[in-house]
């Protein structure tokens, strides 16, 4: 394009609407792109060639709708569905917990998930580009999302590394965590004391796998086995995302579907185990009084929030590769429902297996205590008259033991504590709440040692965890790479490899002998509060700054139908209120709960809560501050015009097809391109778009204009003397009243 060319304003619906370059390029209507054009060239009346935007405009696209859905499912369905959701159900009233969770899924989860899908699909950029475009002053939202993705990716891949280590250890029979190791002391062979005090699976996790120190202050040096496992994990992730969605999309076919195969296999196998029904019945027996506790609703909201991956940027990045007229409302509902049903399926599996484990442990308890009673009977500490006549010690049932225990406790009321007998109640075993690594690497592994063909089930279980983690890591890495690749011209493969190398080097913090304590720290502080702030700002920037009515109209233009009016009220009032309450509750919880971690004390062979030392406490709050720092920095910098608003950058989706024709524009030509020329100077032949009227009904609005909350940013641009100027009028946020 010649340097002295003029970019004219196009005509729509017999009215002249000034649009920014991003409006023209990133917000096309759902119609045949080949029929649309931009008129660029010389003076009015001169016939100029049309620039056609091809359907394959240079931005990568999903090969199929199924591939895209699997990518979103793989990102949202992760390790939390397997080891966090069942724990919360057990802790917060069993089946009663499902009620607040489902309610909050409807009023927070689906609407905000739909919002992220819509803005990503419409603007066709990553998180940084999207929020720069919607509201430049809040452009720090995308940068904060990227920071949180980086923090989460660092420790999340460590968990995949742990799963990889257990996966390879599972190719042994018997499983290496089936029995405690034997220590030889001269001619004597004794059980390892640390293992004898805890259990074989607990010992294998803390000593053989992590070889953990007793405090976070003791580094202990690198754990070579975990370092190699982490390296393998990053190599797998790098290979999965190195080609963008061209490679990750294919990986998702397996990584998203295989976990469901394993879960169904485990469910069938679990239902065949003794005691599995007890576990499931315990799980779904509702404790309705729990629903009245605010803590239950807070934890349900947090789980909904993180289960769908809101705020990470991965949802926006994935949807930005969709066609403009894709039905993202259907996608939002479908993925949310799949996520919820997956959590229910995983809970069934977990409690079927834990019910089996509880029965095994309860029977073991009965046998051990029955031997104690026999010893007391033989030493005349207890009278044989205390034993009911139908009790047979060679075939002692839990019911018989419970009856015998009750009689002895009643008769020996004063001296009963000295006997050291345990009640051996199945309900007590089922109430032992475990979550996270404790569930996956201790409780579940212990249950699998009692399975027939236990190595096979162990291999399947940890391979499932690897795939669940990989799906989430692909979404997390996409949330990092897509915004950067949208903003800068860097080679995708080189940038991805560099990211993985840097992440591996930073991840060495987590594969020290004290590394699992840092995993806990990052999990508690790097994501929770920053992500909640990010999402509420996303909600407010669309619903209150950009305008809910305008956004609803954009959705109607994009989808071909108007979303349900309930979304208007959810986005504008309900979701912001719930998120503000959630932020307040999170801050209060952090203030009243002493910051600390559960340290493994080798001498006691058990966990003990310890407070963070001052340097670690400073590190905790530094994680929160660093993740949220881009929000005020970008706001202040753009408020005082210290940095570009970034809203006039071309959408990556049209970069290749259009850059050739506009790359030579000078600053003043670009200003005219943004501000427009004289009405009717060279009207576009593009089809008219239905204007959306303001509440007054007499003024058409631009669709998703980037200068809504930075209205005077373009007024400072250099304007050619030949271009007539008008008094600058700051744009104000839409009023929905």
XYZ file of C-alpha atoms in Angstrom:
737
model
C 0.000 0.000 0.000
C 1.468 3.440 -0.889
C 2.477 5.592 2.019
C 0.148 8.405 1.016
C -2.916 6.183 0.691
C -6.078 6.930 2.613
C -8.148 4.458 4.547
C -11.754 5.482 4.350
C -14.739 4.920 6.538
C -17.186 2.318 5.433
C -20.912 2.784 5.192
C -23.397 0.579 7.005
C -27.147 0.726 7.218
C -27.080 4.190 5.552
C -25.316 5.517 8.642
C -21.613 6.241 8.998
C -20.012 4.400 11.920
C -16.401 5.071 12.849
C -14.657 1.860 13.808
C -11.168 1.076 15.047
C -8.825 -1.154 13.096
C -9.415 -3.885 15.632
C -13.184 -3.581 15.035
C -12.703 -3.934 11.314
C -10.288 -6.815 11.564
C -11.220 -8.755 14.691
C -14.995 -8.365 14.813
C -16.371 -9.624 11.587
C -19.988 -10.701 11.350
C -20.916 -14.390 11.045
C -21.197 -14.309 7.278
C -19.161 -15.389 4.286
C -15.774 -13.760 4.771
C -15.032 -13.967 1.052
C -17.819 -11.518 0.330
C -16.496 -8.897 2.769
C -13.835 -6.365 1.927
C -11.962 -3.291 3.063
C -11.610 -0.403 0.601
C -8.191 1.178 0.715
C -6.661 3.478 -1.850
C -6.826 6.950 -3.316
C -9.467 9.607 -3.551
C -13.177 9.179 -3.379
C -14.806 7.705 -6.406
C -11.709 5.888 -7.548
C -12.246 2.206 -8.047
C -9.922 0.292 -5.767
C -9.263 -3.432 -5.575
C -10.939 -5.410 -2.830
C -8.845 -7.238 -0.286
C -10.448 -10.572 0.390
C -9.955 -12.205 3.738
C -9.688 -15.933 3.158
C -11.361 -18.406 5.451
C -7.962 -19.822 6.332
C -6.629 -16.465 7.471
C -3.379 -17.635 8.991
C -4.513 -18.262 12.563
C -4.442 -21.945 13.515
C -7.835 -23.594 13.827
C -9.156 -26.765 15.371
C -9.430 -29.674 12.966
C -12.859 -30.545 14.316
C -15.377 -29.544 16.961
C -14.656 -32.795 18.813
C -10.978 -31.904 19.081
C -11.845 -28.535 20.576
C -14.318 -29.974 23.087
C -11.786 -32.598 24.158
C -9.190 -29.864 24.646
C -11.530 -27.858 26.893
C -12.548 -31.014 28.787
C -8.910 -32.068 29.162
C -8.017 -28.653 30.562
C -10.928 -28.403 32.994
C -10.925 -32.046 34.116
C -7.744 -32.528 36.069
C -6.255 -34.001 39.200
C -8.590 -31.915 41.362
C -11.583 -33.902 40.102
C -9.995 -37.104 41.403
C -8.448 -36.080 44.696
C -10.026 -32.778 45.688
C -13.732 -33.137 44.910
C -14.193 -36.512 46.740
C -12.427 -35.117 49.790
C -14.695 -32.061 49.870
C -17.742 -34.287 49.565
C -16.592 -36.410 52.485
C -15.684 -33.370 54.572
C -18.772 -31.283 53.858
C -21.746 -33.559 54.287
C -21.504 -36.228 51.592
C -24.442 -35.984 49.209
C -25.519 -32.709 50.812
C -22.364 -31.050 49.413
C -23.570 -31.694 45.873
C -26.476 -29.258 46.352
C -24.438 -26.075 46.996
C -21.873 -27.185 44.415
C -24.494 -27.590 41.699
C -26.214 -24.302 42.586
C -22.918 -22.401 42.426
C -22.028 -24.161 39.182
C -25.199 -22.704 37.664
C -24.860 -19.143 38.966
C -21.063 -18.732 38.842
C -19.413 -21.525 36.888
C -21.358 -21.747 33.637
C -21.932 -17.967 33.171
C -18.273 -17.050 33.697
C -17.090 -19.995 31.618
C -19.439 -18.843 28.846
C -18.088 -15.297 29.178
C -14.470 -16.424 28.720
C -15.365 -18.633 25.771
C -17.274 -15.780 24.108
C -14.611 -13.079 24.415
C -11.881 -15.445 23.263
C -13.880 -16.586 20.254
C -15.020 -13.085 19.284
C -11.709 -11.266 19.647
C -9.580 -14.255 18.572
C -6.632 -13.483 20.785
C -5.019 -14.816 23.944
C -5.745 -13.424 27.387
C -3.424 -10.399 27.104
C -4.839 -9.327 23.746
C -8.442 -9.868 24.808
C -8.329 -7.648 27.891
C -6.143 -5.033 26.195
C -8.860 -4.917 23.575
C -11.918 -4.812 25.840
C -10.447 -2.349 28.337
C -6.812 -1.260 27.939
C -6.554 0.137 31.458
C -7.383 -3.338 32.770
C -4.937 -4.969 30.372
C -3.034 -6.244 33.400
C -5.726 -8.928 33.746
C -4.154 -10.918 30.940
C -0.657 -10.445 32.311
C -1.752 -11.608 35.766
C -3.359 -14.666 34.179
C -0.063 -15.424 32.477
C 1.855 -15.036 35.760
C -0.513 -17.395 37.577
C -0.271 -19.921 34.744
C 3.495 -19.812 35.122
C 3.388 -20.397 38.881
C 0.835 -23.204 38.616
C 2.654 -24.875 35.734
C 5.870 -24.989 37.762
C 4.472 -27.124 40.569
C 1.696 -28.895 38.653
C 4.229 -30.621 36.431
C 6.063 -31.807 39.553
C 2.932 -33.788 40.442
C 3.005 -35.321 36.964
C 6.644 -36.201 37.660
C 5.621 -37.980 40.876
C 3.011 -39.934 38.900
C 5.618 -40.875 36.290
C 7.892 -42.238 39.029
C 5.070 -44.350 40.506
C 4.069 -45.461 37.008
C 7.471 -47.019 36.353
C 7.670 -48.426 39.880
C 4.362 -50.236 39.269
C 5.957 -52.717 36.848
C 6.948 -54.964 39.745
C 5.333 -57.792 41.613
C 4.768 -57.417 44.443
C 4.441 -53.660 44.348
C 7.409 -52.003 46.096
C 5.103 -50.307 48.625
C 3.310 -53.531 49.599
C 5.498 -54.340 52.600
C 7.846 -52.560 54.936
C 11.553 -53.038 54.253
C 13.536 -55.314 56.543
C 16.635 -53.940 58.212
C 19.355 -56.403 59.230
C 21.091 -55.736 62.518
C 23.742 -58.394 62.803
C 21.912 -61.695 62.991
C 18.599 -59.992 63.665
C 16.167 -58.872 60.957
C 13.806 -56.145 62.083
C 11.176 -54.081 60.315
C 12.217 -50.519 59.487
C 11.030 -48.584 62.590
C 9.765 -45.566 60.612
C 7.705 -47.860 58.406
C 6.470 -49.936 61.327
C 5.149 -46.822 63.072
C 3.262 -45.612 59.979
C 2.511 -47.942 57.049
C 4.271 -49.395 54.033
C 2.659 -47.000 51.549
C 3.279 -43.966 53.769
C 6.912 -44.932 54.239
C 7.404 -45.466 50.507
C 5.944 -42.029 49.743
C 7.844 -39.968 52.293
C 11.113 -41.890 52.458
C 11.623 -43.852 49.219
C 9.980 -41.368 46.841
C 10.465 -37.893 48.322
C 13.126 -38.699 50.928
C 11.711 -35.610 52.569
C 13.333 -33.497 55.239
C 11.659 -32.640 58.529
C 11.349 -28.895 57.852
C 11.129 -26.567 54.882
C 14.330 -24.868 56.042
C 16.367 -28.035 55.406
C 16.965 -28.260 51.677
C 18.597 -31.682 51.723
C 19.888 -31.243 48.159
C 18.305 -32.440 44.935
C 16.386 -35.706 44.843
C 17.874 -37.312 41.729
C 14.928 -39.642 41.094
C 12.427 -36.797 41.241
C 14.673 -34.542 39.135
C 14.752 -37.128 36.340
C 10.988 -37.637 36.624
C 10.438 -33.876 36.340
C 12.679 -33.754 33.270
C 10.620 -36.504 31.622
C 7.413 -34.641 32.494
C 8.627 -31.425 30.853
C 9.804 -33.279 27.759
C 6.330 -34.806 27.375
C 4.622 -31.435 27.843
C 7.009 -29.735 25.420
C 6.367 -32.328 22.704
C 2.616 -31.989 23.257
C 2.493 -28.202 22.843
C 5.456 -27.428 20.571
C 3.273 -27.152 17.458
C 0.441 -25.349 19.218
C -3.012 -26.803 18.712
C -1.697 -28.769 15.733
C 0.114 -31.080 18.174
C -1.839 -30.590 21.415
C -5.163 -31.184 19.635
C -4.050 -34.652 18.572
C -2.707 -35.443 22.037
C -6.091 -34.537 23.520
C -7.808 -37.392 21.708
C -5.947 -39.765 23.983
C -5.200 -37.732 27.118
C -8.831 -36.606 27.474
C -10.535 -39.925 26.726
C -8.196 -42.453 28.354
C -8.908 -41.308 31.957
C -12.599 -42.120 31.439
C -11.714 -45.640 30.315
C -9.652 -46.121 33.463
C -12.313 -44.605 35.729
C -15.006 -46.898 34.336
C -12.692 -49.915 34.703
C -11.947 -48.950 38.293
C -15.629 -48.427 39.005
C -16.552 -51.880 37.713
C -13.653 -53.475 39.581
C -14.371 -51.467 42.707
C -18.031 -52.491 42.825
C -16.913 -56.116 42.827
C -14.799 -55.589 45.953
C -16.009 -56.352 49.441
C -17.104 -53.198 51.250
C -17.322 -50.972 48.179
C -21.053 -50.433 48.730
C -20.322 -49.303 52.289
C -17.994 -46.631 50.937
C -20.456 -45.373 48.335
C -23.333 -45.379 50.832
C -21.204 -43.405 53.289
C -20.314 -40.953 50.563
C -23.855 -40.205 49.438
C -25.554 -40.249 52.828
C -26.448 -36.554 53.132
C -25.695 -34.631 56.293
C -28.162 -31.836 55.611
C -27.117 -29.741 58.604
C -23.795 -29.114 56.843
C -25.548 -27.052 54.183
C -26.143 -24.304 56.752
C -22.411 -23.771 57.314
C -20.860 -20.873 55.333
C -17.571 -22.769 55.043
C -19.263 -25.435 52.904
C -20.506 -22.845 50.403
C -17.111 -21.134 50.306
C -15.305 -24.366 49.528
C -17.941 -25.315 46.950
C -17.493 -21.943 45.218
C -13.715 -22.337 45.225
C -13.970 -25.825 43.738
C -16.363 -24.640 41.003
C -14.005 -21.788 40.286
C -10.902 -23.934 39.825
C -12.605 -26.987 38.317
C -13.453 -25.040 35.142
C -10.058 -23.358 34.881
C -11.457 -19.830 35.081
C -8.926 -17.018 34.961
C -5.984 -19.085 33.759
C -6.278 -17.903 30.169
C -6.344 -21.430 28.774
C -10.097 -21.284 28.160
C -9.740 -18.005 26.255
C -6.736 -19.272 24.295
C -8.478 -22.469 23.188
C -11.652 -20.644 22.154
C -9.678 -18.066 20.166
C -8.935 -20.754 17.577
C -12.657 -21.311 16.906
C -14.741 -20.046 14.017
C -16.484 -16.773 14.787
C -19.964 -18.309 14.585
C -19.253 -21.342 16.766
C -21.993 -21.955 19.362
C -19.891 -21.264 22.441
C -22.972 -21.269 24.693
C -23.524 -24.942 23.919
C -19.803 -25.556 24.537
C -19.929 -23.842 27.929
C -22.882 -25.909 29.141
C -21.520 -29.152 27.695
C -18.017 -28.845 29.179
C -19.388 -27.740 32.567
C -21.781 -30.700 32.732
C -19.036 -33.130 31.658
C -16.776 -31.707 34.354
C -19.462 -32.134 37.021
C -20.314 -35.692 35.954
C -16.608 -36.564 35.882
C -16.284 -35.394 39.473
C -19.242 -37.609 40.441
C -17.728 -40.580 38.591
C -14.347 -40.058 40.245
C -16.041 -39.791 43.645
C -17.833 -43.106 43.082
C -14.540 -44.753 42.165
C -12.628 -43.265 45.075
C -15.191 -44.228 47.709
C -15.746 -47.685 46.268
C -12.001 -48.312 46.657
C -11.797 -46.558 50.027
C -14.796 -48.585 51.234
C -12.886 -51.730 50.333
C -9.780 -50.403 52.091
C -11.810 -49.450 55.167
C -13.183 -52.996 55.417
C -9.674 -54.435 55.107
C -8.367 -52.120 57.833
C -11.384 -52.773 60.045
C -10.945 -56.531 59.780
C -7.266 -56.112 60.591
C -8.237 -54.062 63.638
C -10.673 -56.790 64.773
C -8.030 -59.501 64.451
C -5.390 -57.520 66.353
C -7.736 -56.620 69.207
C -9.181 -60.137 69.376
C -5.646 -61.420 69.961
C -5.310 -58.915 72.809
C -8.547 -60.188 74.365
C -7.377 -63.796 74.081
C -4.173 -62.838 75.868
C -6.151 -61.164 78.651
C -8.364 -64.277 78.942
C -5.363 -66.611 79.175
C -3.715 -64.401 81.809
C -7.004 -64.115 83.768
C -7.096 -60.343 83.360
C -10.535 -60.851 81.848
C -13.091 -63.464 82.837
C -14.413 -65.938 80.264
C -17.895 -65.003 81.472
C -17.536 -61.666 79.663
C -17.415 -63.412 76.290
C -20.847 -64.125 74.751
C -21.293 -67.877 74.220
C -21.849 -67.624 70.442
C -18.557 -65.821 69.815
C -16.027 -67.945 67.919
C -12.543 -66.449 67.908
C -11.503 -68.509 64.877
C -14.300 -66.912 62.796
C -14.801 -63.602 64.533
C -17.043 -61.146 62.729
C -17.079 -57.382 63.206
C -20.538 -57.642 64.744
C -19.355 -60.246 67.284
C -16.347 -58.124 68.160
C -18.521 -55.021 68.598
C -20.785 -56.944 71.009
C -17.827 -58.324 72.954
C -16.166 -54.894 73.063
C -19.358 -53.326 74.439
C -19.681 -55.919 77.230
C -16.046 -55.572 78.314
C -16.253 -51.772 78.280
C -19.392 -51.818 80.445
C -18.066 -54.276 83.020
C -14.498 -52.974 83.173
C -15.508 -49.344 83.203
C -12.741 -48.103 85.511
C -9.849 -50.182 84.199
C -10.960 -50.346 80.568
C -8.542 -47.672 79.233
C -5.590 -49.746 80.492
C -6.644 -52.639 78.250
C -5.811 -50.648 75.109
C -8.709 -52.046 73.081
C -9.993 -50.198 70.024
C -13.668 -50.081 68.963
C -12.914 -51.054 65.315
C -15.910 -49.206 63.861
C -16.144 -49.172 60.087
C -17.590 -45.655 60.139
C -14.419 -44.348 61.779
C -12.292 -45.721 58.962
C -14.591 -44.190 56.366
C -14.446 -40.810 58.109
C -10.675 -40.580 57.780
C -10.531 -37.747 55.257
C -7.619 -37.730 52.830
C -7.027 -35.440 49.887
C -4.412 -34.516 47.335
C -1.204 -36.484 47.435
C -2.378 -38.330 50.535
C -5.276 -39.822 48.577
C -3.425 -40.658 45.370
C -0.031 -41.750 46.661
C -0.936 -43.247 50.053
C -4.580 -44.270 50.467
C -5.220 -45.408 46.896
C -1.883 -47.169 46.537
C -2.503 -49.043 49.777
C -5.905 -50.189 48.551
C -4.434 -51.416 45.267
C -1.968 -53.669 47.076
C -4.992 -55.797 48.038
C -6.267 -56.008 44.439
C -5.721 -59.195 42.449
C -3.174 -58.359 39.713
C -2.265 -55.228 41.652
C 0.576 -54.090 39.317
C -1.854 -53.876 36.398
C -4.260 -51.653 38.320
C -1.416 -49.528 39.648
C -0.047 -48.969 36.129
C -3.514 -48.006 34.908
C -4.136 -45.645 37.819
C -0.909 -43.688 37.528
C -1.099 -43.613 33.744
C -4.529 -42.042 34.222
C -3.071 -39.413 36.576
C -0.359 -38.615 34.017
C -2.983 -38.066 31.318
C -5.208 -35.973 33.588
C -2.261 -33.801 34.499
C -1.081 -33.583 30.898
C -4.469 -32.296 29.710
C -4.398 -29.542 32.320
C -0.755 -28.701 31.580
C -1.504 -28.322 27.869
C -4.199 -25.777 28.710
C -1.893 -24.016 31.159
C 0.959 -23.812 28.640
C -1.450 -22.604 25.948
C -2.537 -19.863 28.352
C 1.134 -18.781 28.454
C 2.218 -19.200 24.838
C -0.858 -17.930 22.966
C -0.909 -14.378 24.448
C 2.830 -13.972 23.866
C 2.697 -15.308 20.306
C -0.249 -13.007 19.601
C 1.656 -9.953 20.823
C 5.140 -10.641 19.474
C 6.562 -12.112 16.304
C 8.549 -15.002 17.747
C 9.042 -18.505 16.467
C 6.481 -20.765 18.122
C 8.694 -23.846 18.465
C 11.707 -21.949 19.801
C 9.617 -20.000 22.293
C 7.894 -23.165 23.554
C 11.198 -24.990 24.034
C 12.688 -22.014 25.879
C 9.629 -21.847 28.166
C 9.938 -25.533 29.030
C 13.681 -25.284 29.716
C 13.237 -22.259 31.980
C 10.302 -23.944 33.752
C 12.353 -27.094 34.358
C 15.217 -25.079 35.852
C 12.818 -23.155 38.100
C 11.106 -26.438 38.984
C 14.296 -27.711 40.617
C 13.022 -25.879 43.696
C 10.324 -28.554 43.998
C 12.573 -31.607 43.595
C 14.789 -30.886 46.551
C 14.198 -33.175 49.493
C 12.078 -30.371 50.952
C 10.386 -29.740 47.603
C 6.947 -31.088 48.515
C 6.612 -28.319 51.112
C 7.132 -25.727 48.359
C 4.504 -27.496 46.254
C 2.069 -26.969 49.138
C 3.110 -23.329 49.435
C 2.594 -22.579 45.740
C -0.700 -24.461 45.719
C -1.998 -22.423 48.656
C -0.767 -18.953 47.710
C 0.151 -18.560 44.034
C -3.270 -19.167 42.504
C -6.187 -18.818 44.925
C -6.539 -15.120 45.668
C -4.903 -13.778 42.458
C -7.141 -15.881 40.217
C -10.264 -14.812 42.083
C -9.292 -11.161 41.618
C -8.549 -11.783 37.929
C -11.947 -13.353 37.306
C -13.930 -10.670 39.104
C -12.107 -8.015 37.055
C -12.912 -9.979 33.894
C -16.547 -10.025 34.953
C -16.641 -6.315 35.830
C -14.796 -5.186 32.698
C -17.347 -6.912 30.468
C -20.521 -6.394 32.509
C -19.972 -2.890 33.905
C -17.288 -1.160 31.826
C -17.958 -2.565 28.396
C -21.652 -3.048 29.123
C -23.817 -6.119 29.494
C -26.385 -4.967 26.910
C -23.693 -4.319 24.350
C -22.089 -7.688 25.119
C -25.448 -9.458 24.744
C -25.876 -7.817 21.350
C -22.386 -8.930 20.326
C -23.307 -12.480 21.287
C -26.478 -12.284 19.237
C -24.523 -11.064 16.207
C -21.931 -13.772 16.701
C -24.133 -16.755 17.538
C -27.226 -15.913 15.510
C -29.496 -16.016 18.570
C -29.811 -13.980 21.735
C -28.655 -15.744 24.941
C -31.153 -16.204 27.747
C -31.905 -12.990 29.629
C -30.835 -14.713 32.866
C -27.222 -14.271 31.765
C -27.712 -10.494 31.808
C -28.515 -10.543 35.531
C -25.954 -13.222 36.374
C -23.105 -11.337 34.709
C -24.139 -7.929 35.977
C -25.183 -8.644 39.558
C -25.072 -12.236 40.808
C -21.586 -13.349 39.724
C -19.803 -10.151 40.871
C -21.557 -10.338 44.252
C -20.622 -14.013 44.717
C -17.022 -13.355 43.699
C -16.727 -10.412 46.111
C -18.027 -12.645 48.913
C -15.556 -15.352 47.878
C -12.632 -12.902 47.896
C -13.667 -11.597 51.319
C -13.967 -15.120 52.706
C -10.578 -16.070 51.250
C -8.868 -13.046 52.800
C -10.512 -13.719 56.165
C -9.505 -17.374 56.000
C -5.897 -16.409 55.260
C -5.939 -13.903 58.125
C -7.294 -16.234 60.802
C -5.495 -19.417 59.708
C -1.845 -19.555 60.725
C 0.304 -19.954 57.599
C 2.053 -23.274 57.743
C 2.490 -26.747 56.312
C 2.363 -30.366 57.408
C 5.929 -31.586 57.853
C 6.899 -35.251 58.009
C 8.785 -35.891 61.249
C 10.977 -38.938 60.751
C 11.422 -39.710 64.453
C 7.662 -39.749 65.061
C 6.809 -41.238 61.644
C 3.888 -38.879 61.292
C 2.951 -35.439 60.007
C 3.031 -32.429 62.280
C 1.862 -28.895 61.487
C 4.646 -26.312 61.443
C 4.511 -22.578 60.875
C 6.466 -21.057 58.029
C 9.733 -19.364 59.013
C 9.874 -15.608 58.284
C 11.629 -15.995 54.907
C 9.085 -18.584 53.757
C 6.217 -16.405 54.971
C 7.627 -13.515 52.947
C 7.826 -15.851 49.957
C 4.143 -16.754 50.372
C 2.993 -13.160 50.208
C 5.483 -12.384 47.449
C 3.751 -14.998 45.285
C 0.426 -13.192 45.746
C 1.986 -9.765 45.154
C 3.902 -10.769 42.022
C 0.852 -12.467 40.491
C -1.319 -9.371 41.071
C 1.337 -6.735 40.376
C 0.495 -6.281 36.645
C -3.021 -5.111 37.534
C -2.099 -1.788 39.209
C 1.073 -1.274 37.149
C -0.711 -1.458 33.796
C -3.630 0.623 35.059
C -1.365 3.441 36.285
C 0.894 3.319 33.224
C -2.015 3.616 30.810
C -3.862 6.149 32.913
C -0.880 8.491 32.614
C -0.159 7.483 28.998
C 3.155 5.902 29.955
C 2.580 2.892 27.713
C 0.622 2.075 24.605
C -2.855 0.700 25.141
C -2.150 -2.081 22.663
C -5.695 -2.017 21.352
C -4.851 -0.996 17.794
C -2.745 -4.061 17.121
C -3.967 -6.380 14.453
C -5.640 -9.602 15.427
C -3.336 -12.511 14.842
C -6.116 -14.245 12.937
C -5.719 -11.702 10.138
C -2.041 -10.944 10.553
C -0.776 -12.885 7.562
C -3.489 -11.933 5.115
C -3.535 -8.211 5.918
C -0.029 -7.295 7.059
C 1.288 -7.217 3.513
C -1.093 -4.400 2.626
C -0.854 -2.223 5.743
C 2.694 -2.763 6.956
C 3.856 0.430 5.220
C 1.302 2.719 6.849
C 2.867 5.675 8.580
C 1.639 6.798 11.957
C -0.657 9.477 10.475
C -2.128 7.015 7.982
C -2.809 4.586 10.804
C -4.507 7.367 12.744
C -6.760 8.059 9.782
C -7.396 4.329 9.493
C -8.581 4.304 13.112
C -10.490 7.557 13.116
C -11.911 7.244 9.622
C -12.101 9.755 6.775
C -14.955 11.742 5.382
C -18.263 9.946 5.314
C -18.894 8.542 1.919
C -15.350 9.102 0.705
C -15.057 5.561 -0.548
C -17.849 3.468 0.940
C -17.134 -0.179 1.531
C -19.002 -2.739 -0.462
C -19.292 -4.875 2.663
C -22.790 -5.807 3.808
C -24.598 -3.719 6.359
C -24.695 -4.668 10.013
C -27.672 -4.156 12.220
C -26.837 -1.334 14.617
C -27.385 -1.797 18.311
C -29.031 1.185 19.907
C -28.283 2.725 23.235
C -30.995 2.838 25.909
C -32.035 6.132 24.290
C -32.560 4.253 21.082
C -31.106 6.869 18.768
C -27.375 6.238 18.538
C -25.716 3.142 17.114
C -22.921 1.605 19.129
C -19.681 0.100 17.969
C -19.390 -3.598 18.604
C -16.752 -4.468 21.168
C -14.797 -1.289 20.587
C -11.414 -1.287 22.312
C -11.580 2.327 23.444
C -14.610 1.962 25.664
C -12.694 2.547 28.887
C -9.830 4.433 27.318
C -11.906 6.715 25.208
C -9.424 9.493 24.520
C -6.499 7.242 23.614
C -6.979 7.666 19.902
C -7.637 11.387 20.078
C -3.927 12.032 20.596
C -2.930 10.332 17.359
C -1.412 12.448 14.606
C -4.105 13.472 12.111
C -3.364 14.429 8.549
C -4.110 18.065 7.686
C -6.353 16.832 4.901
C -8.503 14.943 7.398
C -11.202 17.047 9.062
C -11.154 16.917 12.819
C -13.961 16.954 15.303
C -13.935 17.878 18.968
C -12.823 14.915 21.036
C -15.529 13.513 23.212
C -14.443 10.881 25.750
C -16.336 7.659 25.496
C -18.054 6.566 28.630
C -19.050 3.120 29.809
C -22.456 1.965 28.757
C -25.275 2.401 31.188
C -27.483 -0.636 31.507
C -30.049 1.074 33.600
